[in-house]
CSV table of C-alpha atoms in Angstrom, one decimal:
chain,number,residue,atom,x,y,z
A,1,MET,CA,-18.5,-19.6,-2.8
A,2,ILE,CA,-17.5,-16.4,-4.6
A,3,VAL,CA,-13.9,-15.4,-4.9
A,4,LEU,CA,-12.5,-12.0,-6.1
A,5,GLY,CA,-9.0,-12.6,-7.5
A,6,ILE,CA,-6.7,-9.6,-7.7
A,7,ASP,CA,-3.4,-9.0,-9.5
A,8,PRO,CA,-2.4,-5.7,-8.0
A,9,GLY,CA,-0.4,-2.9,-9.7
A,10,LEU,CA,-0.3,0.9,-9.6
A,11,ALA,CA,-0.9,1.3,-13.3
A,12,ASN,CA,-3.0,-1.8,-13.9
A,13,THR,CA,-4.7,-4.1,-11.4
A,14,GLY,CA,-6.3,-7.2,-12.8
A,15,TYR,CA,-9.4,-8.6,-11.3
A,16,GLY,CA,-11.5,-11.7,-11.8
A,17,VAL,CA,-14.6,-13.0,-10.0
A,18,VAL,CA,-15.0,-16.8,-9.8
A,19,ALA,CA,-17.9,-18.7,-8.3
A,20,ARG,CA,-17.8,-22.4,-7.3
A,21,ARG,CA,-21.0,-24.3,-6.8
A,22,ASP,CA,-21.3,-28.1,-6.6
A,23,GLY,CA,-17.7,-28.5,-7.6
A,24,ARG,CA,-18.2,-26.4,-10.8
A,25,LEU,CA,-16.5,-23.1,-11.5
A,26,ALA,CA,-17.8,-20.1,-13.4
A,27,ALA,CA,-16.5,-16.6,-14.1
A,28,PHE,CA,-18.7,-13.7,-13.3
A,29,ASP,CA,-16.5,-10.8,-14.2
A,30,GLU,CA,-13.0,-10.0,-15.2
A,31,GLY,CA,-11.0,-7.0,-16.3
A,32,VAL,CA,-8.4,-4.4,-15.5
A,33,ILE,CA,-8.5,-1.3,-13.4
A,34,ALA,CA,-6.2,1.2,-15.0
A,35,THR,CA,-5.2,4.4,-13.2
A,36,PRO,CA,-4.1,7.5,-15.1
A,37,ALA,CA,-0.3,7.9,-15.5
A,38,GLY,CA,1.0,11.4,-14.9
A,39,THR,CA,-1.3,12.0,-11.9
A,40,PRO,CA,-0.2,11.9,-8.3
A,41,VAL,CA,0.2,8.5,-6.8
A,42,ALA,CA,-2.3,9.4,-4.0
A,43,ARG,CA,-5.0,10.1,-6.5
A,44,ARG,CA,-4.3,6.9,-8.5
A,45,LEU,CA,-4.6,5.0,-5.2
A,46,VAL,CA,-8.0,6.7,-4.5
A,47,ALA,CA,-9.2,5.6,-8.0
A,48,LEU,CA,-8.0,2.0,-7.3
A,49,HIS,CA,-9.6,1.9,-3.9
A,50,ASP,CA,-12.9,3.2,-5.3
A,51,ALA,CA,-12.9,0.5,-8.0
A,52,ILE,CA,-12.1,-2.3,-5.6
A,53,ARG,CA,-14.9,-1.2,-3.3
A,54,ALA,CA,-17.3,-1.1,-6.2
A,55,LEU,CA,-16.3,-4.7,-7.1
A,56,LEU,CA,-16.7,-5.8,-3.5
A,57,ASP,CA,-20.1,-4.2,-3.3
A,58,ALA,CA,-21.3,-5.6,-6.7
A,59,HIS,CA,-20.1,-9.2,-6.1
A,60,ARG,CA,-20.1,-9.6,-2.3
A,61,PRO,CA,-17.3,-12.2,-2.5
A,62,ASP,CA,-16.5,-14.6,0.4
A,63,ALA,CA,-12.8,-14.0,-0.1
A,64,VAL,CA,-10.2,-11.9,-1.9
A,65,ALA,CA,-7.3,-13.9,-3.3
A,66,LEU,CA,-3.9,-12.4,-4.3
A,67,GLU,CA,-0.6,-13.7,-5.4
A,68,ALA,CA,2.0,-13.5,-2.7
A,69,LEU,CA,4.7,-11.8,-4.9
A,70,TYR,CA,8.3,-12.5,-4.4
A,71,PHE,CA,10.4,-10.0,-6.3
A,72,GLY,CA,13.9,-11.2,-6.9
A,73,ARG,CA,15.9,-8.0,-6.8
A,74,ASN,CA,13.8,-5.1,-7.8
A,75,ALA,CA,12.9,-3.3,-4.6
A,76,GLN,CA,11.6,-0.3,-6.4
A,77,SER,CA,8.9,-2.3,-8.2
A,78,ALA,CA,8.2,-4.2,-5.1
A,79,PHE,CA,7.6,-0.9,-3.4
A,80,ALA,CA,5.2,0.4,-6.1
A,81,VAL,CA,3.2,-2.9,-6.2
A,82,GLY,CA,3.2,-2.9,-2.4
A,83,GLN,CA,1.4,0.4,-2.4
A,84,ALA,CA,-1.4,-0.9,-4.7
A,85,ARG,CA,-1.6,-4.2,-2.8
A,86,GLY,CA,-2.0,-2.3,0.5
A,87,VAL,CA,-5.0,-0.4,-0.9
A,88,VAL,CA,-6.6,-3.7,-2.1
A,89,LEU,CA,-6.1,-5.3,1.3
A,90,LEU,CA,-7.4,-2.2,3.0
A,91,ALA,CA,-10.6,-2.3,0.9
A,92,ALA,CA,-11.1,-6.0,1.7
A,93,GLY,CA,-10.5,-5.4,5.4
A,94,GLN,CA,-13.0,-2.5,5.5
A,95,ALA,CA,-15.6,-4.8,3.9
A,96,GLY,CA,-14.8,-7.5,6.4
A,97,VAL,CA,-13.8,-9.9,3.6
A,98,GLU,CA,-11.1,-12.5,4.3
A,99,CYS,CA,-7.9,-12.3,2.2
A,100,ALA,CA,-5.7,-15.2,1.1
A,101,ASP,CA,-2.3,-15.3,-0.5
A,102,TYR,CA,-0.9,-17.9,-2.9
A,103,THR,CA,2.5,-18.2,-4.4
A,104,PRO,CA,2.8,-18.1,-8.2
A,105,GLN,CA,3.7,-21.9,-7.9
A,106,GLU,CA,0.6,-22.6,-6.0
A,107,VAL,CA,-1.5,-20.8,-8.5
A,108,LYS,CA,0.0,-22.5,-11.5
A,109,GLY,CA,-0.2,-25.9,-9.7
A,110,ALA,CA,-3.9,-25.3,-8.9
A,111,VAL,CA,-4.7,-24.3,-12.5
A,112,CYS,CA,-2.4,-26.4,-14.6
A,113,GLY,CA,-1.3,-29.2,-12.3
A,114,SER,CA,2.3,-27.9,-12.5
A,115,GLY,CA,4.1,-25.1,-10.8
A,116,ARG,CA,6.2,-24.6,-13.9
A,117,ALA,CA,3.5,-23.9,-16.4
A,118,ASP,CA,4.0,-20.9,-18.7
A,119,LYS,CA,1.6,-17.9,-19.2
A,120,GLU,CA,0.0,-19.4,-22.3
A,121,GLN,CA,-0.7,-22.7,-20.5
A,122,VAL,CA,-2.3,-20.9,-17.6
A,123,GLY,CA,-4.5,-18.9,-20.0
A,124,ARG,CA,-5.7,-22.0,-21.8
A,125,MET,CA,-6.4,-23.8,-18.5
A,126,VAL,CA,-8.3,-20.8,-17.1
A,127,GLN,CA,-10.3,-20.7,-20.3
A,128,ALA,CA,-11.1,-24.5,-20.0
A,129,LEU,CA,-11.9,-24.5,-16.3
A,130,LEU,CA,-14.2,-21.5,-16.6
A,131,ALA,CA,-15.7,-22.6,-19.9
A,132,LEU,CA,-14.9,-19.2,-21.4
A,133,PRO,CA,-15.4,-18.7,-25.2
A,134,ARG,CA,-11.8,-17.5,-25.5
A,135,ALA,CA,-8.6,-17.2,-23.5
A,136,PRO,CA,-8.9,-14.4,-20.9
A,137,ALA,CA,-7.1,-11.2,-21.7
A,138,PRO,CA,-5.2,-9.1,-20.9
A,139,ASP,CA,-2.6,-11.0,-18.8
A,140,HIS,CA,-3.5,-9.1,-15.6
A,141,ALA,CA,-7.2,-10.3,-15.8
A,142,ALA,CA,-6.0,-13.9,-16.6
A,143,ASP,CA,-3.7,-13.9,-13.6
A,144,ALA,CA,-6.5,-12.6,-11.4
A,145,LEU,CA,-8.9,-15.3,-12.6
A,146,ALA,CA,-6.1,-17.9,-12.0
A,147,VAL,CA,-5.6,-16.9,-8.4
A,148,ALA,CA,-9.3,-16.8,-7.8
A,149,ILE,CA,-9.6,-20.4,-9.2
A,150,CYS,CA,-6.7,-21.4,-6.9
A,151,HIS,CA,-8.6,-20.2,-3.8
A,152,ALA,CA,-12.0,-21.5,-4.9
A,153,ASN,CA,-10.4,-25.0,-5.3
A,154,HIS,CA,-8.2,-24.8,-2.3
A,155,ALA,CA,-10.5,-23.3,0.3
A,156,PRO,CA,-13.0,-26.2,0.5
A,157,LEU,CA,-10.2,-28.7,0.8
A,158,ALA,CA,-8.5,-26.6,3.5
A,159,ALA,CA,-11.8,-26.4,5.4
A,160,ALA,CA,-12.4,-30.2,5.1
A,161,LEU,CA,-8.8,-30.9,6.4
A,162,ALA,CA,-9.1,-28.4,9.3
A,163,PRO,CA,-9.1,-30.1,12.7
B,1,MET,CA,1.4,26.1,7.0
B,2,ILE,CA,0.8,22.8,8.8
B,3,VAL,CA,2.6,19.7,7.7
B,4,LEU,CA,1.9,16.1,8.7
B,5,GLY,CA,5.1,14.1,8.4
B,6,ILE,CA,4.8,10.3,8.2
B,7,ASP,CA,7.4,7.5,8.5
B,8,PRO,CA,5.3,4.6,7.3
B,9,GLY,CA,5.5,1.0,8.4
B,10,LEU,CA,3.2,-1.9,8.9
B,11,ALA,CA,4.0,-2.5,12.5
B,12,ASN,CA,4.9,1.1,13.5
B,13,THR,CA,4.1,4.3,11.6
B,14,GLY,CA,5.7,7.4,13.0
B,15,TYR,CA,3.9,10.8,12.7
B,16,GLY,CA,4.7,14.3,13.5
B,17,VAL,CA,2.7,17.6,13.0
B,18,VAL,CA,4.8,20.7,12.4
B,19,ALA,CA,3.5,24.2,11.8
B,20,ARG,CA,5.4,27.1,10.3
B,21,ARG,CA,4.4,30.7,10.9
B,22,ASP,CA,6.4,33.8,10.2
B,23,GLY,CA,9.5,31.6,9.6
B,24,ARG,CA,9.2,29.9,13.0
B,25,LEU,CA,8.5,26.2,13.5
B,26,ALA,CA,6.5,24.5,16.2
B,27,ALA,CA,5.5,20.8,16.8
B,28,PHE,CA,1.8,20.2,17.5
B,29,ASP,CA,1.8,16.5,17.8
B,30,GLU,CA,4.0,13.4,17.4
B,31,GLY,CA,3.9,9.7,18.1
B,32,VAL,CA,3.6,6.2,16.7
B,33,ILE,CA,0.7,4.3,15.3
B,34,ALA,CA,1.3,0.7,16.2
B,35,THR,CA,-0.8,-2.1,14.6
B,36,PRO,CA,-1.3,-5.4,16.4
B,37,ALA,CA,1.1,-8.2,15.3
B,38,GLY,CA,-0.5,-11.6,14.7
B,39,THR,CA,-3.6,-10.1,13.1
B,40,PRO,CA,-4.3,-10.2,9.4
B,41,VAL,CA,-2.5,-7.6,7.3
B,42,ALA,CA,-5.8,-6.3,6.0
B,43,ARG,CA,-7.0,-5.5,9.5
B,44,ARG,CA,-3.7,-3.9,10.5
B,45,LEU,CA,-4.0,-1.6,7.4
B,46,VAL,CA,-7.6,-0.7,8.4
B,47,ALA,CA,-6.3,0.4,11.8
B,48,LEU,CA,-3.5,2.4,10.2
B,49,HIS,CA,-5.9,4.0,7.7
B,50,ASP,CA,-8.4,5.0,10.5
B,51,ALA,CA,-5.5,6.5,12.6
B,52,ILE,CA,-4.2,8.5,9.6
B,53,ARG,CA,-7.7,9.8,8.8
B,54,ALA,CA,-8.1,10.9,12.5
B,55,LEU,CA,-4.8,12.8,12.3
B,56,LEU,CA,-5.9,14.5,9.0
B,57,ASP,CA,-9.2,15.4,10.6
B,58,ALA,CA,-7.7,16.7,13.8
B,59,HIS,CA,-4.9,18.8,12.3
B,60,ARG,CA,-6.2,19.7,8.8
B,61,PRO,CA,-2.6,19.8,7.4
B,62,ASP,CA,-1.7,21.6,4.1
B,63,ALA,CA,0.5,18.7,3.1
B,64,VAL,CA,1.6,15.2,4.0
B,65,ALA,CA,5.4,14.7,3.8
B,66,LEU,CA,7.0,11.2,3.5
B,67,GLU,CA,10.5,9.9,3.0
B,68,ALA,CA,11.0,8.5,-0.5
B,69,LEU,CA,12.6,5.3,0.6
B,70,TYR,CA,15.2,3.5,-1.4
B,71,PHE,CA,15.8,0.0,-0.1
B,72,GLY,CA,19.1,-1.4,-1.2
B,73,ARG,CA,18.3,-5.0,-1.6
B,74,ASN,CA,15.5,-6.1,0.6
B,75,ALA,CA,12.5,-6.4,-1.7
B,76,GLN,CA,10.4,-8.1,1.0
B,77,SER,CA,10.7,-5.2,3.4
B,78,ALA,CA,10.1,-2.7,0.5
B,79,PHE,CA,7.0,-4.6,-0.2
B,80,ALA,CA,5.7,-4.5,3.4
B,81,VAL,CA,6.5,-0.8,3.8
B,82,GLY,CA,4.9,-0.1,0.4
B,83,GLN,CA,1.6,-1.5,1.7
B,84,ALA,CA,1.6,0.8,4.7
B,85,ARG,CA,2.7,3.7,2.5
B,86,GLY,CA,-0.1,3.1,0.0
B,87,VAL,CA,-2.7,3.3,2.8
B,88,VAL,CA,-1.2,6.6,4.0
B,89,LEU,CA,-1.1,8.1,0.5
B,90,LEU,CA,-4.7,6.9,0.0
B,91,ALA,CA,-5.9,8.6,3.2
B,92,ALA,CA,-4.2,11.9,2.0
B,93,GLY,CA,-5.7,11.5,-1.4
B,94,GLN,CA,-9.2,10.9,0.0
B,95,ALA,CA,-8.8,14.1,2.1
B,96,GLY,CA,-7.6,16.1,-0.9
B,97,VAL,CA,-4.2,16.8,0.9
B,98,GLU,CA,-1.1,17.2,-1.3
B,99,CYS,CA,1.7,14.6,-0.7
B,100,ALA,CA,5.4,15.3,-1.0
B,101,ASP,CA,8.4,13.0,-1.1
B,102,TYR,CA,11.9,13.7,0.2
B,103,THR,CA,15.0,11.5,0.0
B,104,PRO,CA,16.7,10.7,3.4
B,105,GLN,CA,19.5,13.0,2.2
B,106,GLU,CA,17.1,15.9,1.6
B,107,VAL,CA,15.6,15.4,5.0
B,108,LYS,CA,19.0,15.3,6.8
B,109,GLY,CA,20.2,18.2,4.8
B,110,ALA,CA,17.1,20.3,5.7
B,111,VAL,CA,17.4,19.5,9.4
B,112,CYS,CA,21.1,19.2,10.0
B,113,GLY,CA,22.7,21.0,7.0
B,114,SER,CA,24.3,17.7,5.9
B,115,GLY,CA,23.0,14.7,4.1
B,116,ARG,CA,25.3,12.5,6.1
B,117,ALA,CA,24.1,13.3,9.6
B,118,ASP,CA,23.5,10.3,11.9
B,119,LYS,CA,20.3,9.5,13.8
B,120,GLU,CA,21.4,11.2,17.0
B,121,GLN,CA,22.3,14.5,15.2
B,122,VAL,CA,18.9,14.5,13.5
B,123,GLY,CA,17.2,14.0,16.9
B,124,ARG,CA,19.1,16.9,18.5
B,125,MET,CA,18.4,19.2,15.6
B,126,VAL,CA,14.7,18.3,15.5
B,127,GLN,CA,14.6,19.1,19.2
B,128,ALA,CA,16.4,22.4,18.7
B,129,LEU,CA,14.4,23.5,15.7
B,130,LEU,CA,11.0,22.7,17.3
B,131,ALA,CA,12.1,23.9,20.8
B,132,LEU,CA,11.1,20.6,22.4
B,133,PRO,CA,12.0,20.0,26.0
B,134,ARG,CA,13.7,16.7,25.0
B,135,ALA,CA,14.8,14.8,21.9
B,136,PRO,CA,11.8,13.3,20.2
B,137,ALA,CA,11.3,9.6,20.7
B,138,PRO,CA,10.9,6.9,19.5
B,139,ASP,CA,12.9,7.1,16.3
B,140,HIS,CA,9.8,6.7,14.0
B,141,ALA,CA,8.3,9.9,15.6
B,142,ALA,CA,11.6,11.8,15.3
B,143,ASP,CA,11.9,10.7,11.6
B,144,ALA,CA,8.3,11.9,10.9
B,145,LEU,CA,9.0,15.3,12.5
B,146,ALA,CA,12.2,15.6,10.5
B,147,VAL,CA,10.5,15.1,7.2
B,148,ALA,CA,7.7,17.5,8.2
B,149,ILE,CA,10.4,20.1,9.0
B,150,CYS,CA,12.0,19.4,5.6
B,151,HIS,CA,8.7,20.1,3.8
B,152,ALA,CA,7.8,23.1,6.0
B,153,ASN,CA,11.1,24.8,5.1
B,154,HIS,CA,11.3,23.6,1.5
B,155,ALA,CA,7.7,24.4,0.3
B,156,PRO,CA,7.8,28.2,0.8
B,157,LEU,CA,11.1,28.3,-1.1
B,158,ALA,CA,9.8,26.1,-3.8
B,159,ALA,CA,6.7,28.2,-4.2
B,160,ALA,CA,8.8,31.4,-4.3
B,161,LEU,CA,11.0,29.9,-7.0
B,162,ALA,CA,8.2,28.5,-9.1
B,163,PRO,CA,7.8,30.3,-12.5
């Protein structure tokens, strides 16, 4: 199973591709899609959409996994992130790839065994689980790998438990 | 000049097409794009994107106009609307059509002459300005026509005032 994890944002969208085979995980790709500040939002979203489609074409994932974000009070930033997330979901839908949402607590629990782990712990565990030579960077790419790991480890269990 | 006004939402997106020629306005089309509840968000966004592209193809507008929404406290609904709005902006960007944002106060001011007008006043003024046989319905379509009128009346002035 191949999972494309995404940490969406208008300026920077993290991505990470994780494969699971025989219970072992491996990272195939990770990075950040940056869109140019100072250009119209519509054009930035076109650039993001093109990049996500290219990732879907290149890796043919079985699923796209995203964090289900819960913004406390900042509706403006929820709105901006929502725009980027809509474009990511659209690209997945157009490619016929299933999307799955996980809360930050689920992601941390899946990677670190605790929903309260901090960023550094998540980075170290992602590095260990994927046998990476160093902790993944930047943060957006690390977060995307973490949510991909969460789905890769959760989906087989969910399938086994399904009635 | 032809303007496609959009009132974005995941469940219901209002649209309205307004043309301005020799200082007179006319409505060419209005309605609501509804996406099926109970289906995955990605698929609903694909349906919305397809519908917006069809409107852009059919009417070849010079601009897409949207309300710049400011949600007071509800980050969850800002997030959901943001997803739909991102898909609308993407479709406009892919078609190379300029997008313009107006605050609710600007829209009401352009249509009613007062930023404090209520929904019913906006509906009556949209009907009068576009010489419609009855007040536009539902609300999402009326709101989309109102923001399209706002841009159609604002853009020539803005162009004349540009340095």
